PDB file of C-alpha atoms in Angstrom:
ATOM      1  CA  MET D   1      28.410 116.995 -36.835  1.00 51.00           C
ATOM      2  CA  PHE D   2      29.636 113.746 -38.252  1.00 47.00           C
ATOM      3  CA  LYS D   3      27.727 111.824 -35.652  1.00 49.00           C
ATOM      4  CA  LYS D   4      24.617 113.743 -36.437  1.00 51.00           C
ATOM      5  CA  GLY D   5      24.964 113.046 -40.153  1.00 54.00           C
ATOM      6  CA  PHE D   6      25.647 109.419 -39.510  1.00 54.00           C
ATOM      7  CA  SER D   7      22.653 109.239 -37.317  1.00 59.00           C
ATOM      8  CA  ILE D   8      20.465 110.729 -40.041  1.00 60.00           C
ATOM      9  CA  PHE D   9      21.924 108.343 -42.638  1.00 57.00           C
ATOM     10  CA  LEU D  10      21.315 105.428 -40.356  1.00 59.00           C
ATOM     11  CA  ALA D  11      17.781 106.605 -39.747  1.00 58.00           C
ATOM     12  CA  LEU D  12      17.135 106.938 -43.475  1.00 61.00           C
ATOM     13  CA  LEU D  13      18.666 103.527 -44.087  1.00 60.00           C
ATOM     14  CA  ILE D  14      16.478 101.974 -41.428  1.00 62.00           C
ATOM     15  CA  ALA D  15      13.438 103.799 -42.789  1.00 56.00           C
ATOM     16  CA  GLY D  16      14.236 102.548 -46.274  1.00 53.00           C
ATOM     17  CA  SER D  17      14.638  99.052 -45.049  1.00 53.00           C
ATOM     18  CA  ILE D  18      11.338  99.305 -43.221  1.00 52.00           C
ATOM     19  CA  CYS D  19       9.588 100.595 -46.362  1.00 48.00           C
ATOM     20  CA  ALA D  20      11.124  97.852 -48.449  1.00 45.00           C
ATOM     21  CA  CYS D  21      10.025  95.267 -45.946  1.00 42.00           C
ATOM     22  CA  SER D  22       6.600  96.803 -45.747  1.00 44.00           C
ATOM     23  CA  LYS D  23       6.244  96.803 -49.530  1.00 47.00           C
ATOM     24  CA  GLN D  24       7.483  93.247 -49.762  1.00 48.00           C
ATOM     25  CA  ALA D  25       5.138  92.263 -46.997  1.00 42.00           C
ATOM     26  CA  GLY D  26       2.309  94.025 -48.807  1.00 44.00           C
ATOM     27  CA  ASN D  27       3.226  92.292 -52.013  1.00 46.00           C
ATOM     28  CA  GLN D  28       3.338  88.966 -50.190  1.00 45.00           C
ATOM     29  CA  SER D  29       0.034  89.784 -48.519  1.00 43.00           C
ATOM     30  CA  ASP D  30      -1.508  90.665 -51.873  1.00 48.00           C
ATOM     31  CA  ALA D  31      -0.088  87.497 -53.405  1.00 44.00           C
ATOM     32  CA  GLY D  32      -1.427  85.467 -50.442  1.00 44.00           C
ATOM     33  CA  THR D  33      -4.780  87.135 -50.780  1.00 43.00           C
ATOM     34  CA  THR D  34      -4.825  86.442 -54.512  1.00 48.00           C
ATOM     35  CA  ALA D  35      -3.766  82.849 -53.911  1.00 42.00           C
ATOM     36  CA  ALA D  36      -6.376  82.508 -51.226  1.00 41.00           C
ATOM     37  CA  GLN D  37      -9.004  83.949 -53.551  1.00 50.00           C
ATOM     38  CA  SER D  38      -7.898  81.555 -56.285  1.00 47.00           C
ATOM     39  CA  GLN D  39      -8.036  78.705 -53.835  1.00 48.00           C
ATOM     40  CA  VAL D  40     -11.489  79.761 -52.684  1.00 42.00           C
ATOM     41  CA  GLN D  41     -12.603  80.069 -56.273  1.00 53.00           C
ATOM     42  CA  SER D  42     -11.090  76.656 -57.035  1.00 49.00           C
ATOM     43  CA  SER D  43     -12.783  75.170 -53.973  1.00 44.00           C
ATOM     44  CA  THR D  44     -16.071  76.809 -54.943  1.00 45.00           C
ATOM     45  CA  ALA D  45     -15.710  75.551 -58.484  1.00 46.00           C
ATOM     46  CA  ALA D  46     -14.841  72.088 -57.205  1.00 45.00           C
ATOM     47  CA  ALA D  47     -17.736  72.174 -54.783  1.00 44.00           C
ATOM     48  CA  GLY D  48     -20.039  73.332 -57.550  1.00 46.00           C
ATOM     49  CA  LYS D  49     -18.785  70.629 -59.849  1.00 50.00           C
ATOM     50  CA  SER D  50     -19.167  68.070 -57.078  1.00 49.00           C
ATOM     51  CA  LYS D  51     -22.666  69.360 -56.430  1.00 50.00           C
ATOM     52  CA  GLU D  52     -23.426  69.220 -60.134  1.00 50.00           C
ATOM     53  CA  ASP D  53     -22.008  65.687 -60.265  1.00 50.00           C
ATOM     54  CA  THR D  54     -24.054  64.738 -57.233  1.00 47.00           C
ATOM     55  CA  THR D  55     -27.134  66.367 -58.722  1.00 49.00           C
ATOM     56  CA  ALA D  56     -26.435  64.656 -62.036  1.00 45.00           C
ATOM     57  CA  LYS D  57     -26.033  61.318 -60.284  1.00 53.00           C
ATOM     58  CA  LYS D  58     -29.210  61.876 -58.337  1.00 55.00           C
ATOM     59  CA  GLY D  59     -30.915  62.891 -61.563  1.00 51.00           C
ATOM     60  CA  ASP D  60     -29.561  59.775 -63.245  1.00 53.00           C
ATOM     61  CA  LYS D  61     -30.786  57.619 -60.368  1.00 56.00           C
ATOM     62  CA  LYS D  62     -34.213  59.310 -60.440  1.00 57.00           C
ATOM     63  CA  THR D  63     -34.358  58.885 -64.185  1.00 55.00           C
ATOM     64  CA  ALA D  64     -33.380  55.228 -63.882  1.00 54.00           C
ATOM     65  CA  ALA D  65     -35.925  54.743 -61.107  1.00 56.00           C
ATOM     66  CA  ALA D  66     -38.534  56.515 -63.208  1.00 49.00           C
ATOM     67  CA  LYS D  67     -37.647  54.282 -66.147  1.00 56.00           C
ATOM     68  CA  LYS D  68     -37.981  51.213 -63.910  1.00 57.00           C
ATOM     69  CA  LYS D  69     -41.359  52.448 -62.666  1.00 58.00           C
ATOM     70  CA  THR D  70     -42.428  53.180 -66.231  1.00 52.00           C
ATOM     71  CA  THR D  71     -41.280  49.719 -67.327  1.00 56.00           C
ATOM     72  CA  ALA D  72     -43.029  48.109 -64.353  1.00 52.00           C
ATOM     73  CA  ALA D  73     -46.142  50.154 -65.104  1.00 50.00           C
ATOM     74  CA  GLY D  74     -45.914  49.064 -68.736  1.00 51.00           C
ATOM     75  CA  LYS D  75     -45.624  45.413 -67.672  1.00 57.00           C
ATOM     76  CA  THR D  76     -48.551  45.870 -65.299  1.00 54.00           C
ATOM     77  CA  THR D  77     -50.592  47.483 -68.076  1.00 53.00           C
ATOM     78  CA  ALA D  78     -49.637  44.668 -70.468  1.00 52.00           C
ATOM     79  CA  ALA D  79     -50.612  42.080 -67.843  1.00 53.00           C
ATOM     80  CA  ALA D  80     -53.880  43.912 -67.263  1.00 51.00           C
ATOM     81  CA  LYS D  81     -54.518  43.947 -71.015  1.00 59.00           C
ATOM     82  CA  GLN D  82     -53.816  40.218 -71.185  1.00 61.00           C
ATOM     83  CA  LYS D  83     -56.211  39.594 -68.304  1.00 59.00           C
ATOM     84  CA  THR D  84     -58.810  41.827 -69.953  1.00 52.00           C
ATOM     85  CA  THR D  85     -58.333  40.000 -73.253  1.00 53.00           C
ATOM     86  CA  ALA D  86     -58.613  36.624 -71.504  1.00 54.00           C
ATOM     87  CA  ALA D  87     -61.693  37.835 -69.654  1.00 53.00           C
ATOM     88  CA  GLY D  88     -63.118  39.078 -72.942  1.00 53.00           C
ATOM     89  CA  LYS D  89     -62.476  35.704 -74.544  1.00 54.00           C
ATOM     90  CA  LYS D  90     -64.140  33.964 -71.629  1.00 52.00           C
ATOM     91  CA  ALA D  91     -67.042  36.370 -71.817  1.00 47.00           C
ATOM     92  CA  THR D  92     -67.474  35.778 -75.530  1.00 49.00           C
ATOM     93  CA  THR D  93     -67.397  32.006 -75.065  1.00 50.00           C
ATOM     94  CA  LYS D  94     -70.792  30.665 -75.977  1.00 55.00           C
ATOM     95  CA  ALA D  95     -72.713  29.324 -73.078  1.00 51.00           C
ATOM     96  CA  PRO D  96     -73.634  25.668 -73.454  1.00 56.00           C
ATOM     97  CA  ALA D  97     -77.069  25.212 -74.904  1.00 60.00           C
ATOM     98  CA  THR D  98     -79.551  24.478 -72.198  1.00 61.00           C
ATOM     99  CA  THR D  99     -81.218  21.179 -72.587  1.00 63.00           C
ATOM    100  CA  LYS D 100     -84.947  21.535 -72.787  1.00 64.00           C
ATOM    101  CA  GLN D 101     -86.583  19.572 -70.101  1.00 63.00           C
ATOM    102  CA  PRO D 102     -89.400  17.448 -71.412  1.00 60.00           C
ATOM    103  CA  LYS D 103     -92.744  18.607 -70.243  1.00 64.00           C
ATOM    104  CA  THR D 104     -94.194  16.179 -67.829  1.00 63.00           C
ATOM    105  CA  LYS D 105     -97.853  15.555 -68.241  1.00 59.00           C
ATOM    106  CA  GLN D 106     -99.798  16.304 -65.177  1.00 58.00           C
ATOM    107  CA  PRO D 107    -101.665  13.235 -64.057  1.00 53.00           C
ATOM    108  CA  THR D 108    -105.337  13.584 -64.810  1.00 54.00           C
ATOM    109  CA  SER D 109    -107.632  13.024 -61.948  1.00 55.00           C
ATOM    110  CA  LYS D 110    -109.219   9.621 -62.249  1.00 68.00           C
ATOM    111  CA  LYS D 111    -112.936   9.173 -61.945  1.00 76.00           C
ATOM    112  CA  GLN D 112    -114.104   7.310 -58.923  1.00 90.00           C
ATOM    113  CA  THR D 113    -116.760   5.463 -60.910  1.00 93.00           C
ATOM    114  CA  LEU D 114    -117.305   4.350 -64.510  1.00 95.00           C
ATOM    115  CA  ALA D 115    -120.563   4.444 -66.415  1.00 95.00           C
ATOM    116  CA  VAL D 116    -121.051   1.422 -68.698  1.00 96.00           C
ATOM    117  CA  SER D 117    -124.027  -0.115 -70.493  1.00 95.00           C
ATOM    118  CA  PHE D 118    -125.088  -3.760 -70.555  1.00 93.00           C
ATOM    119  CA  THR D 119    -127.024  -6.104 -72.876  1.00 97.00           C
ATOM    120  CA  ILE D 120    -127.796  -9.797 -72.215  1.00 97.00           C
ATOM    121  CA  ASP D 121    -128.804 -11.410 -75.509  1.00 97.00           C
ATOM    122  CA  CYS D 122    -130.543 -14.817 -75.519  1.00 97.00           C
ATOM    123  CA  SER D 123    -132.219 -14.455 -78.936  1.00 97.00           C
ATOM    124  CA  GLN D 124    -130.531 -17.521 -80.462  1.00 96.00           C
ATOM    125  CA  ALA D 125    -132.196 -19.775 -77.856  1.00 97.00           C
ATOM    126  CA  VAL D 126    -135.707 -18.332 -78.162  1.00 96.00           C
ATOM    127  CA  GLY D 127    -138.089 -21.066 -79.324  1.00 93.00           C
ATOM    128  CA  LYS D 128    -135.619 -23.750 -78.300  1.00 94.00           C
ATOM    129  CA  VAL D 129    -135.765 -23.270 -74.570  1.00 95.00           C
ATOM    130  CA  GLU D 130    -138.970 -22.526 -72.647  1.00 93.00           C
ATOM    131  CA  GLY D 131    -139.320 -19.495 -70.373  1.00 93.00           C
ATOM    132  CA  LEU D 132    -137.155 -17.072 -72.354  1.00 95.00           C
ATOM    133  CA  PRO D 133    -138.331 -13.532 -73.063  1.00 95.00           C
ATOM    134  CA  LYS D 134    -139.894 -13.221 -76.525  1.00 94.00           C
ATOM    135  CA  SER D 135    -137.788 -10.097 -77.170  1.00 95.00           C
ATOM    136  CA  GLY D 136    -134.669 -12.281 -77.017  1.00 96.00           C
ATOM    137  CA  TYR D 137    -133.078 -10.083 -74.335  1.00 97.00           C
ATOM    138  CA  PHE D 138    -132.858 -10.407 -70.607  1.00 96.00           C
ATOM    139  CA  LEU D 139    -131.438  -6.862 -70.612  1.00 95.00           C
ATOM    140  CA  LYS D 140    -130.839  -4.426 -73.428  1.00 95.00           C
ATOM    141  CA  GLY D 141    -128.715  -1.271 -73.067  1.00 94.00           C
ATOM    142  CA  ALA D 142    -129.047  -1.191 -69.289  1.00 93.00           C
ATOM    143  CA  GLY D 143    -126.838   1.377 -67.668  1.00 92.00           C
ATOM    144  CA  VAL D 144    -124.732   0.514 -64.659  1.00 93.00           C
ATOM    145  CA  SER D 145    -122.177   2.393 -62.578  1.00 94.00           C
ATOM    146  CA  VAL D 146    -119.108   0.497 -61.398  1.00 94.00           C
ATOM    147  CA  ARG D 147    -115.931   1.448 -59.563  1.00 94.00           C
ATOM    148  CA  ASN D 148    -112.950   2.678 -61.509  1.00 94.00           C
ATOM    149  CA  GLY D 149    -110.841  -0.380 -62.320  1.00 92.00           C
ATOM    150  CA  ALA D 150    -113.741  -2.849 -62.325  1.00 96.00           C
ATOM    151  CA  ASN D 151    -113.762  -5.751 -64.779  1.00 97.00           C
ATOM    152  CA  ALA D 152    -116.509  -7.082 -67.036  1.00 97.00           C
ATOM    153  CA  TYR D 153    -117.495  -9.841 -64.604  1.00 97.00           C
ATOM    154  CA  GLU D 154    -118.022  -7.355 -61.757  1.00 96.00           C
ATOM    155  CA  ALA D 155    -120.219  -5.257 -64.026  1.00 96.00           C
ATOM    156  CA  LEU D 156    -122.266  -8.336 -65.005  1.00 96.00           C
ATOM    157  CA  VAL D 157    -122.882  -9.306 -61.368  1.00 96.00           C
ATOM    158  CA  LYS D 158    -123.919  -5.777 -60.416  1.00 94.00           C
ATOM    159  CA  CYS D 159    -126.161  -5.404 -63.455  1.00 93.00           C
ATOM    160  CA  CYS D 160    -127.911  -8.766 -62.838  1.00 95.00           C
ATOM    161  CA  ASP D 161    -128.424  -7.985 -59.156  1.00 95.00           C
ATOM    162  CA  ALA D 162    -129.902  -4.568 -59.995  1.00 93.00           C
ATOM    163  CA  ASN D 163    -132.356  -6.056 -62.526  1.00 93.00           C
ATOM    164  CA  GLY D 164    -133.291  -9.347 -60.789  1.00 94.00           C
ATOM    165  CA  VAL D 165    -131.603 -11.642 -63.289  1.00 95.00           C
ATOM    166  CA  ASP D 166    -130.139 -14.913 -62.019  1.00 95.00           C
ATOM    167  CA  MET D 167    -126.536 -15.667 -62.929  1.00 95.00           C
ATOM    168  CA  VAL D 168    -124.220 -18.640 -62.278  1.00 97.00           C
ATOM    169  CA  ALA D 169    -120.417 -18.576 -62.684  1.00 96.00           C
ATOM    170  CA  SER D 170    -117.470 -20.679 -61.590  1.00 96.00           C
ATOM    171  CA  GLN D 171    -113.746 -20.145 -61.173  1.00 95.00           C
ATOM    172  CA  THR D 172    -111.464 -21.911 -63.677  1.00 95.00           C
ATOM    173  CA  MET D 173    -107.757 -21.913 -64.394  1.00 95.00           C
ATOM    174  CA  TYR D 174    -108.406 -19.250 -67.047  1.00 93.00           C
ATOM    175  CA  GLY D 175    -110.669 -17.081 -64.913  1.00 96.00           C
ATOM    176  CA  MET D 176    -114.387 -16.816 -64.131  1.00 96.00           C
ATOM    177  CA  TYR D 177    -116.647 -18.819 -66.448  1.00 96.00           C
ATOM    178  CA  VAL D 178    -120.301 -17.763 -66.773  1.00 97.00           C
ATOM    179  CA  SER D 179    -122.332 -20.956 -67.243  1.00 97.00           C
ATOM    180  CA  SER D 180    -125.927 -19.654 -66.857  1.00 97.00           C
ATOM    181  CA  ILE D 181    -127.830 -16.333 -67.073  1.00 97.00           C
ATOM    182  CA  GLY D 182    -131.587 -15.986 -66.502  1.00 96.00           C
ATOM    183  CA  GLY D 183    -131.907 -19.746 -66.184  1.00 95.00           C
ATOM    184  CA  LEU D 184    -130.435 -20.361 -69.646  1.00 97.00           C
ATOM    185  CA  ALA D 185    -127.435 -22.648 -69.111  1.00 97.00           C
ATOM    186  CA  GLU D 186    -124.664 -23.912 -71.306  1.00 96.00           C
ATOM    187  CA  LYS D 187    -125.255 -26.875 -73.667  1.00 95.00           C
ATOM    188  CA  GLU D 188    -129.061 -26.531 -73.517  1.00 95.00           C
ATOM    189  CA  THR D 189    -129.238 -26.137 -77.275  1.00 95.00           C
ATOM    190  CA  GLY D 190    -126.209 -28.238 -78.163  1.00 94.00           C
ATOM    191  CA  LYS D 191    -122.847 -29.465 -76.969  1.00 93.00           C
ATOM    192  CA  THR D 192    -121.091 -26.229 -77.968  1.00 94.00           C
ATOM    193  CA  SER D 193    -123.826 -23.842 -76.835  1.00 96.00           C
ATOM    194  CA  GLY D 194    -123.071 -21.384 -74.051  1.00 97.00           C
ATOM    195  CA  TRP D 195    -122.395 -17.811 -73.053  1.00 97.00           C
ATOM    196  CA  THR D 196    -119.710 -15.512 -74.446  1.00 97.00           C
ATOM    197  CA  TYR D 197    -119.158 -11.754 -74.246  1.00 97.00           C
ATOM    198  CA  THR D 198    -118.024  -8.721 -76.281  1.00 97.00           C
ATOM    199  CA  VAL D 199    -116.808  -5.251 -75.333  1.00 98.00           C
ATOM    200  CA  ASN D 200    -117.602  -2.497 -77.818  1.00 97.00           C
ATOM    201  CA  GLY D 201    -118.413  -5.191 -80.444  1.00 96.00           C
ATOM    202  CA  LYS D 202    -115.114  -7.107 -80.058  1.00 97.00           C
ATOM    203  CA  TYR D 203    -114.409 -10.475 -78.450  1.00 97.00           C
ATOM    204  CA  PRO D 204    -111.611 -10.065 -75.858  1.00 96.00           C
ATOM    205  CA  PRO D 205    -109.111 -12.990 -75.762  1.00 94.00           C
ATOM    206  CA  LYS D 206    -109.446 -13.359 -71.987  1.00 96.00           C
ATOM    207  CA  ALA D 207    -111.940 -14.279 -69.291  1.00 96.00           C
ATOM    208  CA  CYS D 208    -114.466 -11.609 -68.324  1.00 96.00           C
ATOM    209  CA  ASP D 209    -112.900 -11.116 -64.873  1.00 97.00           C
ATOM    210  CA  LYS D 210    -109.555 -10.302 -66.562  1.00 96.00           C
ATOM    211  CA  TYR D 211    -110.861  -7.479 -68.733  1.00 97.00           C
ATOM    212  CA  ALA D 212    -110.623  -4.018 -67.080  1.00 96.00           C
ATOM    213  CA  LEU D 213    -113.373  -1.666 -68.163  1.00 96.00           C
ATOM    214  CA  SER D 214    -113.151   1.966 -69.277  1.00 96.00           C
ATOM    215  CA  ASP D 215    -115.687   4.696 -68.903  1.00 96.00           C
ATOM    216  CA  GLY D 216    -118.433   4.412 -71.548  1.00 95.00           C
ATOM    217  CA  ASP D 217    -117.780   0.770 -72.509  1.00 97.00           C
ATOM    218  CA  TYR D 218    -120.626  -1.252 -73.975  1.00 97.00           C
ATOM    219  CA  ILE D 219    -120.669  -4.872 -72.726  1.00 97.00           C
ATOM    220  CA  GLU D 220    -122.817  -7.577 -74.279  1.00 97.00           C
ATOM    221  CA  PHE D 221    -123.241 -11.167 -73.079  1.00 98.00           C
ATOM    222  CA  ILE D 222    -124.505 -13.390 -75.895  1.00 97.00           C
ATOM    223  CA  TYR D 223    -125.835 -16.929 -75.758  1.00 98.00           C
ATOM    224  CA  LYS D 224    -124.455 -18.967 -78.674  1.00 96.00           C
ATOM    225  CA  ALA D 225    -126.805 -21.784 -79.696  1.00 91.00           C
TER     226      ALA D 225
END
């Protein structure tokens, strides 16, 4: 009986110890679970904070990069504006005034021949020298065509040949000297008598072979008595 009671007591004591251990183990398990949950929550919070920090840093870097790009874009825009302004200034610069080129006169076509008229006046010797025409003219207003650039002497020779009038001339240091026309020679009516000529009513200061004719000239050889 005593053994049986002791055995029951021992069994209850063991059972109580087991329950106490189980409860303590449960409490420890709950505490471990709670600690683990707290640790997980702390880790999650830390991870979140780290992620937020990382995100914030990335955001800061992106913002800084964006600011740099914006600044660079602003500088580029400013440079473009400066170039545009410079180009505008260049464009508005007045172009140098063009120098007007003087109009060059087109050379007029020269005539191949000149038309001139001729008179050979011997009126001052009429009555003093035999054989002279009573009119006082060997030729009067005779037309003759000469080459362009011909002189008065050439025209005289051609005119005399065309009308059958004799003419005598000689070369001097001053040019050709006409000494006789139509048989009327120098000094026949005096020491200073002789032939001279005019062109358009004027006495040229040169020998007749030195005077170049123009179209329409009127040449007159006059015997001075």
